PDB file of C-alpha atoms and ligand atoms in Angstrom:
ATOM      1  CA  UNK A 185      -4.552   5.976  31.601  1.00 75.00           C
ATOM      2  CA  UNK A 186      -1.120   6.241  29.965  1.00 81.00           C
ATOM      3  CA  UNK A 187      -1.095   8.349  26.759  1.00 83.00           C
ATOM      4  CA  UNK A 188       1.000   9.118  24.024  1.00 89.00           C
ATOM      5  CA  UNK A 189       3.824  10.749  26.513  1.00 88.00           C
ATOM      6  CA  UNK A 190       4.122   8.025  28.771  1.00 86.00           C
ATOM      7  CA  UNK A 191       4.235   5.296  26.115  1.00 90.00           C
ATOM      8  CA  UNK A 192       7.042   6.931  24.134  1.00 91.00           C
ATOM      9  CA  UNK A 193       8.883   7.853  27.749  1.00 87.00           C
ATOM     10  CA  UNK A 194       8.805   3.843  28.088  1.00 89.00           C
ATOM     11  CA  UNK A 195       9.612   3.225  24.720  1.00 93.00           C
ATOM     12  CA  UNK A 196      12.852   5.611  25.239  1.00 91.00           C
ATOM     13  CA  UNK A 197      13.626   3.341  28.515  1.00 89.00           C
ATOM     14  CA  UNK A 198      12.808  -0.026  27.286  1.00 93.00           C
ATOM     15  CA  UNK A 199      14.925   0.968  23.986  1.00 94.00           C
ATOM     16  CA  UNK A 200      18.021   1.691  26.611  1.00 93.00           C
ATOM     17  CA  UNK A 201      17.446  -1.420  28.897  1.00 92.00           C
ATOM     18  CA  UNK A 202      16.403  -3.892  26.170  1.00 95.00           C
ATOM     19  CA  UNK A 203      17.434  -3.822  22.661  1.00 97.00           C
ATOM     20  CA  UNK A 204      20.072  -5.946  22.014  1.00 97.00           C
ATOM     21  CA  UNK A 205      18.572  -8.958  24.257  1.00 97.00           C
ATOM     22  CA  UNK A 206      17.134 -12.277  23.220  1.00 98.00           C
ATOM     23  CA  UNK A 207      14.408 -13.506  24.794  1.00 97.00           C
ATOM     24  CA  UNK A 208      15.439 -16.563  26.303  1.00 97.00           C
ATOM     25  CA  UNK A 209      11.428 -17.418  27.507  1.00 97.00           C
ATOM     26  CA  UNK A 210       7.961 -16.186  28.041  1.00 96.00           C
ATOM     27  CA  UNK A 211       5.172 -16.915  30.778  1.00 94.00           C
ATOM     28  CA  UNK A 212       1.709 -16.183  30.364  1.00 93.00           C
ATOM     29  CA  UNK A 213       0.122 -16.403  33.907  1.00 92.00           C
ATOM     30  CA  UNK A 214      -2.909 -14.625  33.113  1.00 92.00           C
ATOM     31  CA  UNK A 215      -4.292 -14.824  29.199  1.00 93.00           C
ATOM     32  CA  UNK A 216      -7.678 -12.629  29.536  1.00 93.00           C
ATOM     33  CA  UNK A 217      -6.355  -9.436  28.837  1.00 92.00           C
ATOM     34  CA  UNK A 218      -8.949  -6.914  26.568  1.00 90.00           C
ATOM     35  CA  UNK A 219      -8.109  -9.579  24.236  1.00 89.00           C
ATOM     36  CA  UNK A 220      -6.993 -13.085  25.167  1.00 91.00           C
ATOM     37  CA  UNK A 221      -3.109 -13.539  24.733  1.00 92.00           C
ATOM     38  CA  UNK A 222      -2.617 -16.196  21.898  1.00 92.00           C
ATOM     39  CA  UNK A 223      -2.330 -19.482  23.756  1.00 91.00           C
ATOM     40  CA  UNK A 224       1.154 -19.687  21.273  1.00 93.00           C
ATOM     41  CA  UNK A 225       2.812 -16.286  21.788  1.00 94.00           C
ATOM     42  CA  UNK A 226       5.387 -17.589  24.682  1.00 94.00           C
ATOM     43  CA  UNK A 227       6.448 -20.563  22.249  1.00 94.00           C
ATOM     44  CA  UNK A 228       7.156 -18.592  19.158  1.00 94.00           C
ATOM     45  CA  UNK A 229       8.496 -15.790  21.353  1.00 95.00           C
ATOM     46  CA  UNK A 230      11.351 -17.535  22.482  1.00 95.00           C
ATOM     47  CA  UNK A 231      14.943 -17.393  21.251  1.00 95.00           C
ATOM     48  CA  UNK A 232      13.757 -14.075  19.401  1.00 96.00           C
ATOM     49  CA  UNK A 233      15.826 -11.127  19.940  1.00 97.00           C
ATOM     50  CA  UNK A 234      14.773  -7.971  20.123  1.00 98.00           C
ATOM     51  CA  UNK A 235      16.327  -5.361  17.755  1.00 98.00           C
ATOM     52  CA  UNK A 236      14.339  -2.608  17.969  1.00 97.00           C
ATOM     53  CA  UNK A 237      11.352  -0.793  19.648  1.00 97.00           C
ATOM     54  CA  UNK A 238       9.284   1.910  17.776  1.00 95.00           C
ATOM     55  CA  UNK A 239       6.047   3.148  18.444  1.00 95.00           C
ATOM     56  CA  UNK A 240       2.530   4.238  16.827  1.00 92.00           C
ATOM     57  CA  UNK A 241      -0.051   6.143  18.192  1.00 90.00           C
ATOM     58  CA  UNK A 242      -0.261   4.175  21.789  1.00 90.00           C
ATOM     59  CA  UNK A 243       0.493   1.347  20.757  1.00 93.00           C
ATOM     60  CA  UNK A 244       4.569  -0.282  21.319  1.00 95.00           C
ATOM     61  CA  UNK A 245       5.987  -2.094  18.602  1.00 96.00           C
ATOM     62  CA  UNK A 246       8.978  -4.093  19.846  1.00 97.00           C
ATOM     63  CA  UNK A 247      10.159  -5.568  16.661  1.00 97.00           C
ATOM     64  CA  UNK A 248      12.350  -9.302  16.824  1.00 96.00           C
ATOM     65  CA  UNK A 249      15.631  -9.980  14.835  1.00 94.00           C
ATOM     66  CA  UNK A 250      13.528 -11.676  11.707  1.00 89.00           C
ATOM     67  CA  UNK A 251       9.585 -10.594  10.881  1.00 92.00           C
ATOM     68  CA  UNK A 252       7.715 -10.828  14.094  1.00 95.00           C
ATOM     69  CA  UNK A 253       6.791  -7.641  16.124  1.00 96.00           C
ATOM     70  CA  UNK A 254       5.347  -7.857  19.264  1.00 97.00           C
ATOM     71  CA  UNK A 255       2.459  -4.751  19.501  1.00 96.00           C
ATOM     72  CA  UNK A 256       1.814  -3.921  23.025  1.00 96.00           C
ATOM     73  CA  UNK A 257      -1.204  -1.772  24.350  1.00 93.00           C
ATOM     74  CA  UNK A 258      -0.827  -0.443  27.759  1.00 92.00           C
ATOM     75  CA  UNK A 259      -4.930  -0.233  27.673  1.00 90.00           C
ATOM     76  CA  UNK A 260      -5.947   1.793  31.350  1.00 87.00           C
ATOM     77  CA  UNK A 261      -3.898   0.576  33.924  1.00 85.00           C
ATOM     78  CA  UNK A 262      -0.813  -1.523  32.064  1.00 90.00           C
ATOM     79  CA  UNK A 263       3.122  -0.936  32.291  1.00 88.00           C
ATOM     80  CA  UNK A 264       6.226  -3.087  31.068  1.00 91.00           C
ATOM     81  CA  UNK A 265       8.638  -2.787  33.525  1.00 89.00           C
ATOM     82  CA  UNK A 266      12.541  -4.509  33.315  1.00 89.00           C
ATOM     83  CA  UNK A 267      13.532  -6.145  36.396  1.00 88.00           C
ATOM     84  CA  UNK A 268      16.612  -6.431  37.357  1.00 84.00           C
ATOM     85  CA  UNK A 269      18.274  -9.506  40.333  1.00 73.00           C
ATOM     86  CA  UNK A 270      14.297 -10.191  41.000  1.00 68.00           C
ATOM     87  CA  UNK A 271      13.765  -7.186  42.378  1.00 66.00           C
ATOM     88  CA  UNK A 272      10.332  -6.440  42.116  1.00 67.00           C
ATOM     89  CA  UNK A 273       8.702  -3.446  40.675  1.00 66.00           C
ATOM     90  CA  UNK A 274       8.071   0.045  43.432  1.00 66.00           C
ATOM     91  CA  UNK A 275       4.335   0.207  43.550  1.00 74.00           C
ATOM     92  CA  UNK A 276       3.455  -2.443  41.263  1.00 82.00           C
ATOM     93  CA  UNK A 277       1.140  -5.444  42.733  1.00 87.00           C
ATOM     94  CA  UNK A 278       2.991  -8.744  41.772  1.00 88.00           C
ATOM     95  CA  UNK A 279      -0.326 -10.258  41.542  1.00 91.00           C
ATOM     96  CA  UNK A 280      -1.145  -8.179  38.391  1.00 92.00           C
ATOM     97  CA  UNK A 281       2.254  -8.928  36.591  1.00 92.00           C
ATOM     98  CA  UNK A 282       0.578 -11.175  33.648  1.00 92.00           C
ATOM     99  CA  UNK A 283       3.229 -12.000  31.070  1.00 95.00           C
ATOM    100  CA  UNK A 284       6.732 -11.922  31.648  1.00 94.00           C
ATOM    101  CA  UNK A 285      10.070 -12.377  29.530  1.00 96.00           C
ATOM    102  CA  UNK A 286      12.943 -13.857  30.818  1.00 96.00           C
ATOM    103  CA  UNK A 287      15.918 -12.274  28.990  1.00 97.00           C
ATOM    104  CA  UNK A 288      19.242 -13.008  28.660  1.00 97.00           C
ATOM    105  CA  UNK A 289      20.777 -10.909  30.682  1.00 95.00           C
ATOM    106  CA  UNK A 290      18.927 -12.840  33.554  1.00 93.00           C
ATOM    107  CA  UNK A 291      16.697  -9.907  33.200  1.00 93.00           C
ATOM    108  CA  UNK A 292      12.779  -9.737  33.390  1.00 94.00           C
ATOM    109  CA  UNK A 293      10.552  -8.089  31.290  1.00 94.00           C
ATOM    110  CA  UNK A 294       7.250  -7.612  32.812  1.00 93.00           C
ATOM    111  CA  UNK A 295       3.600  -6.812  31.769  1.00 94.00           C
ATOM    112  CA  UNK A 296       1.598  -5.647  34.500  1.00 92.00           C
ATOM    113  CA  UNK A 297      -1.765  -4.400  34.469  1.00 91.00           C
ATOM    114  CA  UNK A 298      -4.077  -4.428  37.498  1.00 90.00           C
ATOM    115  CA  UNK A 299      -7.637  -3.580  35.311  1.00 91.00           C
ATOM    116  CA  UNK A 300      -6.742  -5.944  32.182  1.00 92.00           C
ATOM    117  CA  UNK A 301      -7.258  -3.910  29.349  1.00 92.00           C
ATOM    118  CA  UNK A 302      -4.577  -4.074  27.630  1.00 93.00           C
ATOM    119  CA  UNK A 303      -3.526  -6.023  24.633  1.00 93.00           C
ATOM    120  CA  UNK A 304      -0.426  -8.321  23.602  1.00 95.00           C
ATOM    121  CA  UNK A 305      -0.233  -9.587  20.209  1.00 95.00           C
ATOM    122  CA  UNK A 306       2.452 -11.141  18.267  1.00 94.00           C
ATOM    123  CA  UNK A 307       2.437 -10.627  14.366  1.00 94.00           C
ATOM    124  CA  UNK A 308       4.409 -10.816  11.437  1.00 94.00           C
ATOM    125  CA  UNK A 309       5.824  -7.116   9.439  1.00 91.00           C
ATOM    126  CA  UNK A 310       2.965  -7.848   6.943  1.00 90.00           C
ATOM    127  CA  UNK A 311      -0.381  -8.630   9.754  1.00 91.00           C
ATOM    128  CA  UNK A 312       1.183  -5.052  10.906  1.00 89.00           C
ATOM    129  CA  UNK A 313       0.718  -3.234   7.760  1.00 82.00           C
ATOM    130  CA  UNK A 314      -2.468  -4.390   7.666  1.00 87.00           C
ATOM    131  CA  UNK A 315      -4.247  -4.597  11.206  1.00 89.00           C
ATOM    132  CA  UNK A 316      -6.934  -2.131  11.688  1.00 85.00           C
ATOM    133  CA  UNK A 317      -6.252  -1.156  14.932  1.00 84.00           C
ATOM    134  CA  UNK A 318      -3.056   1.056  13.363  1.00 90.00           C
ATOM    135  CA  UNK A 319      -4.747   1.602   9.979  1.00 89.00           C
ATOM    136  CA  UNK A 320      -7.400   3.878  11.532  1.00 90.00           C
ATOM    137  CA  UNK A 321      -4.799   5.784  13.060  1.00 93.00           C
ATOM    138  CA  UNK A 322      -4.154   9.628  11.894  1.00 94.00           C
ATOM    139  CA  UNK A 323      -1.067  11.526  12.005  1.00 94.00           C
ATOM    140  CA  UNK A 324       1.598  11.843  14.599  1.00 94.00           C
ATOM    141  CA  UNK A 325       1.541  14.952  16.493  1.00 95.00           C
ATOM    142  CA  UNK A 326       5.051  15.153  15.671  1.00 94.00           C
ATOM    143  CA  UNK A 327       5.001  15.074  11.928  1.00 92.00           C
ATOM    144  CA  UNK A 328       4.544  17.494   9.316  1.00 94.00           C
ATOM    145  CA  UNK A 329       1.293  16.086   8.378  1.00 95.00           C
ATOM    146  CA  UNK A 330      -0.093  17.612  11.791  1.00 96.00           C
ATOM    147  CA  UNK A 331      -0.254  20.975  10.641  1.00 97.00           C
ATOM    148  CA  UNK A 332      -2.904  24.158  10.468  1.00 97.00           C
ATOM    149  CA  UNK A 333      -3.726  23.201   6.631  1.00 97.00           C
ATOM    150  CA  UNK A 334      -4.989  19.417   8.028  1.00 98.00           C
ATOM    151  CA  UNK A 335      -6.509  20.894  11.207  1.00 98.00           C
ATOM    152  CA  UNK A 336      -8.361  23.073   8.792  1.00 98.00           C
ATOM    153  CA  UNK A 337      -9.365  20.399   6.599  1.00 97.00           C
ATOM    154  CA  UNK A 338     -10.866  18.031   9.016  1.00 97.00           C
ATOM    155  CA  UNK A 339     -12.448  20.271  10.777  1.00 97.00           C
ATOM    156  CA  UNK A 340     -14.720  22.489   8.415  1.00 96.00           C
ATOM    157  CA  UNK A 341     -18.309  21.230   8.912  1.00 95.00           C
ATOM    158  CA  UNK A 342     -17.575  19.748  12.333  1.00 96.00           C
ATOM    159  CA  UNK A 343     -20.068  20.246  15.247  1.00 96.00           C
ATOM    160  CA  UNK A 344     -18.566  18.203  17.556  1.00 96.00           C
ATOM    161  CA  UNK A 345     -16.477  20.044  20.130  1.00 97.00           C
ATOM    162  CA  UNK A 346     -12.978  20.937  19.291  1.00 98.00           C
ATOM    163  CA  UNK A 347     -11.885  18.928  22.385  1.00 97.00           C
ATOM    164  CA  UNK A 348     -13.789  15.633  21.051  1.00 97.00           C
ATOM    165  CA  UNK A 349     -11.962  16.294  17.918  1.00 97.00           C
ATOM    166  CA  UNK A 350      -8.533  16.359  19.180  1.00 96.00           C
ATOM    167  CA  UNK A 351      -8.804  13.206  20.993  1.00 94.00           C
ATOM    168  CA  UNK A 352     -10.475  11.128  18.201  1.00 94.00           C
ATOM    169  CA  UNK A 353      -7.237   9.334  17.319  1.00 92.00           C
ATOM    170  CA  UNK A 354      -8.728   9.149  13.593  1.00 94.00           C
ATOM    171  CA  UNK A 355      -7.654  12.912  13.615  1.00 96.00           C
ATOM    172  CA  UNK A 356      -4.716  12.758  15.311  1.00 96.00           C
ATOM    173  CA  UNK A 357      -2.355   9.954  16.687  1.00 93.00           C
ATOM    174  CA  UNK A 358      -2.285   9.308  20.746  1.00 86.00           C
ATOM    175  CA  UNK A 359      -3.786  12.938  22.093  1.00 91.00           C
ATOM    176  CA  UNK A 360      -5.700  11.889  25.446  1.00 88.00           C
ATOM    177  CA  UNK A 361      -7.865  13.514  27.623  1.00 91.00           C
ATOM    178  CA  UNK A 362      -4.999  15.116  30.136  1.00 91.00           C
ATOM    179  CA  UNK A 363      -3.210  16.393  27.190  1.00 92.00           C
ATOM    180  CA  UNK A 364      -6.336  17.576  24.761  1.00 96.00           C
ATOM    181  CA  UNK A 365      -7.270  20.097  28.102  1.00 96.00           C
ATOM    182  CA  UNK A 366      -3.520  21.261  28.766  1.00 97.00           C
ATOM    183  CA  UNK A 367      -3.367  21.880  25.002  1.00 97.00           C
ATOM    184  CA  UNK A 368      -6.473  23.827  24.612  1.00 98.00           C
ATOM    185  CA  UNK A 369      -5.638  25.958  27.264  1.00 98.00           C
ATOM    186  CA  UNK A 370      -2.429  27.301  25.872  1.00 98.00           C
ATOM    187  CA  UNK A 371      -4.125  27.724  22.633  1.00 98.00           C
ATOM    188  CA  UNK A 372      -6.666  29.691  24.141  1.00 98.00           C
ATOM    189  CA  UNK A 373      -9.638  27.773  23.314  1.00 98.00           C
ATOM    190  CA  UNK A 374     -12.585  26.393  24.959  1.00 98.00           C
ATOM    191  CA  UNK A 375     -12.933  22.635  24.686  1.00 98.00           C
ATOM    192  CA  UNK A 376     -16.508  22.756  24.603  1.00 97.00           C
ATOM    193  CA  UNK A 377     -16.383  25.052  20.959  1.00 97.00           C
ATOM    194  CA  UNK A 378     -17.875  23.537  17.964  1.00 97.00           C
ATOM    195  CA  UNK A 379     -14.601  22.413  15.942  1.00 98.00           C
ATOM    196  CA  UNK A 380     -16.088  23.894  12.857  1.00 97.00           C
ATOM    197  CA  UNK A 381     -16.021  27.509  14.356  1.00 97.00           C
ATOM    198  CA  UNK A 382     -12.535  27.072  15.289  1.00 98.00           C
ATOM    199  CA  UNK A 383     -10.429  30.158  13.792  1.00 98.00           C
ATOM    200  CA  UNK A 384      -7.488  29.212  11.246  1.00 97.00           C
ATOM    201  CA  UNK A 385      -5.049  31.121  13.656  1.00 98.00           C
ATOM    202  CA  UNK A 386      -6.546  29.144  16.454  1.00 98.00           C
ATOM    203  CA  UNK A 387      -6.077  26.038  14.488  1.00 98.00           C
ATOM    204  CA  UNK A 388      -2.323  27.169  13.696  1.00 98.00           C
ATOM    205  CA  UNK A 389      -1.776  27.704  18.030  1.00 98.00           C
ATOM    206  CA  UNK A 390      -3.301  24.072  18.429  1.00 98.00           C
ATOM    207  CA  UNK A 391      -1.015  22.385  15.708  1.00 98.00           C
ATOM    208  CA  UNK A 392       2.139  24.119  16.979  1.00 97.00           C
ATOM    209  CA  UNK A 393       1.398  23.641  20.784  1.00 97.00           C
ATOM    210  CA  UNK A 394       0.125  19.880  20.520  1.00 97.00           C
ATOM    211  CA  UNK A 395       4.092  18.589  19.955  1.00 96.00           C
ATOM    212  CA  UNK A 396       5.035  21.156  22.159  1.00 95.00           C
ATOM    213  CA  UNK A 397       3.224  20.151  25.054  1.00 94.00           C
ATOM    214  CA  UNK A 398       3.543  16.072  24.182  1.00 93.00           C
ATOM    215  CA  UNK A 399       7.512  16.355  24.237  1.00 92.00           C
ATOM    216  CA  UNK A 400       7.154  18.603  27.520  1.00 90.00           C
ATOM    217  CA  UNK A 401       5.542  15.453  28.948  1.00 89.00           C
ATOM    218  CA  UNK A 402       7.959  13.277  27.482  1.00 88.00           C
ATOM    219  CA  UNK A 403      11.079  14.928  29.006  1.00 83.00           C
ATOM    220  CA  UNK A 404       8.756  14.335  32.558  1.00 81.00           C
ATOM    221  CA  UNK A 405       8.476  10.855  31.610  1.00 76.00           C
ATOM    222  CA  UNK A 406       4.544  11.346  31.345  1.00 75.00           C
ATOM    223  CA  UNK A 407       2.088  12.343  33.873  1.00 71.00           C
ATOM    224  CA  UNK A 408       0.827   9.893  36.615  1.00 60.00           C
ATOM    225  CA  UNK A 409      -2.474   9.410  38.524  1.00 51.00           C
ATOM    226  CA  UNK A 410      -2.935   6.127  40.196  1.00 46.00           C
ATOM    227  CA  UNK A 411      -1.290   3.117  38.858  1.00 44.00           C
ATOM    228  CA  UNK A 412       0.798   3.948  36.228  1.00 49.00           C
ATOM    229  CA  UNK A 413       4.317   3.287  36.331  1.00 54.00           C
ATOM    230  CA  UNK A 414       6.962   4.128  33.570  1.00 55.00           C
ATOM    231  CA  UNK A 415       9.765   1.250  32.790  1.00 54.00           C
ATOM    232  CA  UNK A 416      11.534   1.548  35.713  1.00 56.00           C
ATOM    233  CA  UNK A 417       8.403   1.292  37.664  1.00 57.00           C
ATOM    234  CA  UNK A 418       8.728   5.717  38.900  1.00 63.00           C
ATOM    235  CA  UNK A 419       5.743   8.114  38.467  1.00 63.00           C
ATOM    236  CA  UNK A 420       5.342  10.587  35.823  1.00 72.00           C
ATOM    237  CA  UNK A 421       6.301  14.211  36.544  1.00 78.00           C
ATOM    238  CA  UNK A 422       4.132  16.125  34.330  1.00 80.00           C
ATOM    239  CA  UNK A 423       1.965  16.347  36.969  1.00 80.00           C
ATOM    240  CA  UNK A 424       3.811  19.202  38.475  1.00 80.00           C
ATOM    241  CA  UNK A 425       3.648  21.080  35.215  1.00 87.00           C
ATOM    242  CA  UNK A 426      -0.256  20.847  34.224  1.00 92.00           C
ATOM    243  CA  UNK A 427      -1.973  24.336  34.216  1.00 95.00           C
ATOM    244  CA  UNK A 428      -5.821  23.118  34.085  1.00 96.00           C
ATOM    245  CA  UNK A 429      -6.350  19.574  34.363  1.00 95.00           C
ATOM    246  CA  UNK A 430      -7.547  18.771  37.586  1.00 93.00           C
ATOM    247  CA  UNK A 431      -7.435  21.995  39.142  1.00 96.00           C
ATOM    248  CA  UNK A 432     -11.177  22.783  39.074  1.00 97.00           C
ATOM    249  CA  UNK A 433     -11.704  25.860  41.459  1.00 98.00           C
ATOM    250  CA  UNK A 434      -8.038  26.550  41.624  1.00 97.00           C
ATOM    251  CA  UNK A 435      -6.887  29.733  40.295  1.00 98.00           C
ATOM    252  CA  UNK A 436      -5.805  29.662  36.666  1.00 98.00           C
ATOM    253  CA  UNK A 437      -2.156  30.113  36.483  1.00 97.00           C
ATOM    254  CA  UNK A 438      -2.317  33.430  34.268  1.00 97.00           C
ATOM    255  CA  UNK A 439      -5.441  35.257  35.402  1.00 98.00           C
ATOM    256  CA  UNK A 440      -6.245  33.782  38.595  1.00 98.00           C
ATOM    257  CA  UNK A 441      -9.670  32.962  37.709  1.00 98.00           C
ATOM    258  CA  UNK A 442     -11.245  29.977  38.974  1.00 98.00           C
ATOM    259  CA  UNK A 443     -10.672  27.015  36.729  1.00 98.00           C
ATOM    260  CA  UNK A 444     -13.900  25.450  35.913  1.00 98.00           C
ATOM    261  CA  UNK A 445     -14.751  21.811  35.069  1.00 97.00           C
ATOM    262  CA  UNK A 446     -17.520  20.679  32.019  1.00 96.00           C
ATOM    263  CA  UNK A 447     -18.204  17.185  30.517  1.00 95.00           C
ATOM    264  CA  UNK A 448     -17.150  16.743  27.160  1.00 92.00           C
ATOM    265  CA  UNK A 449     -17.681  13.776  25.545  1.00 89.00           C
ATOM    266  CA  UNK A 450     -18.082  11.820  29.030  1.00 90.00           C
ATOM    267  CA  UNK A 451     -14.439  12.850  30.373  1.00 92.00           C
ATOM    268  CA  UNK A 452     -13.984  15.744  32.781  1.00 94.00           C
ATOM    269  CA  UNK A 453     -12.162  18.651  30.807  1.00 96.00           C
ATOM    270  CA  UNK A 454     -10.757  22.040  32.675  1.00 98.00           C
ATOM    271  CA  UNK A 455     -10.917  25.306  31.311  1.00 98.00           C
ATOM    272  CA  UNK A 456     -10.770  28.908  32.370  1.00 98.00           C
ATOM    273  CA  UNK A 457     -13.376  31.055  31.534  1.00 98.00           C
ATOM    274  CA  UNK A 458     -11.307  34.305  30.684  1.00 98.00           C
ATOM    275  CA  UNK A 459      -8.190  32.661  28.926  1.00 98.00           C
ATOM    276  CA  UNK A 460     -10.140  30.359  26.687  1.00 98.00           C
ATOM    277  CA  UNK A 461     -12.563  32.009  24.131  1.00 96.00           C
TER     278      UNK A 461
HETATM  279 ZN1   ZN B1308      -6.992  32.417  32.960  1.00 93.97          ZN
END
């Protein structure tokens, strides 16, 4: 599923390739996304050009010349790829490209996304303000408001497990399960410990290696396992740099003991049993 690294690595891409275009048209070949693509959204997309492209939580914002925004979730399985002469997309099943943007570069802008749960809305500046799915959101990692004092704060009283905590995007902005492992690893913490018993200078380790480890997998353009594709339609290498996730059994890179694998919260999380208290 792509996370918070591999949706800003495409928003870095698509900023490059596509800012400064105009949509010239849209097609919507397949509407049933997670939520149905509004029947309008190719009509009032075109002639709309695209000045900018920001981003919140998972969620892209690629905001038109005037007050529409077009808010793009990537869901499980999605990517926006730009397409240059019709060539098509490396590893990318056309059959699963479901809305597409003609730009006018004679370039193509394309939303594929083999498992559908993703989500393409068009609003206005204002319906963004406003729509839940981004006023729930906490923090960015990135921000000053992700510190030790709020990590302390929201987690006194808490008996859910610290790793639960990280990745309830109430807490904090676009930490997913790959991430809320590798992070908790170099903190030195167990994912399965009760947030609430979490030490402050634990707390202060988690706040100042979350950004650390997100930009890491930014400059790799993300991590990949099985379909996802960044803009240009290449795999993530932060893959090559991930210390416990998916490496049950496998020798921990610092003390060589086993990594071991526990269920927390229904997703697979990796530990090692002598680094992580
Ligand atoms: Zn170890």
């Amino acid at each position: 599923m792509p996370e918070l690294p591999e949706v800003e690595s495409l928003r870095r891409i698509l900023a490059r390739e596509v800012v400064g275009r105009r949509v010239v048209s849209a097609a919507v070949n397949e509407a049933r996304l997670r939520r149905a693509v509004a029947p309008d959204l190719a009509a009032r997309i075109a002639g709309c050009a695209i000045v900018r492209i920001s981003r919140r939580a998972k969620y892209l914002l690629i905001e038109m010349h005037g007050d529409s925004v077009l808010m793009v979730h990537l869901g499980m399985s999605g990517s926006l790829t730009c397409r240059r002469n019709g060539a098509a997309a490396s590893g990318l099943d056309p059959r699963h490209d479901h809305v597409s943007f003609t730009l006018d570069d004679g370039s193509l802008l394309v939303y594929n996304d083999p498992r559908r749960f993703g989500l393409m809305k068009l609003l206005s500046r204002a319906e963004l303000d406003s729509i839940a799915e981004l006023a729930a959101i906490g923090p960015e990692p990135f921000g000053s408001a992700f510190s030790a004092d709020y990590l302390w704060r929201v987690t006194r009283g808490r008996v859910g497990a610290i790793k639960n905590l990280l990745m309830d995007q109430r807490i904090v902005a676009g930490v997913g399960n790959i991430y809320a492992s590798e992070i908790l690893f170099r903190a030195g913490v167990r994912p399965t410990r009760r947030a609430g018993r979490v030490t402050r200078a634990e707390l202060g380790r988690i706040a100042a290696i979350t950004p650390q480890v997100l930009r890491e997998a930014i400059g790799s353009g993300g991590t990949t396992f099985r379909s996802y594709r960044d803009a240009r339609g290449q795999p993530g290498r932060f893959v090559e740099r991930l210390r416990v996730y998916d490496r049950a059994g496998q020798p921990c890179l610092v003390c060589a003991t086993p990594i071991r694998a526990v269920v927390v919260g229904q997703r697979s999380s990796f530990f090692c049993p002598r680094c992580q208290k």
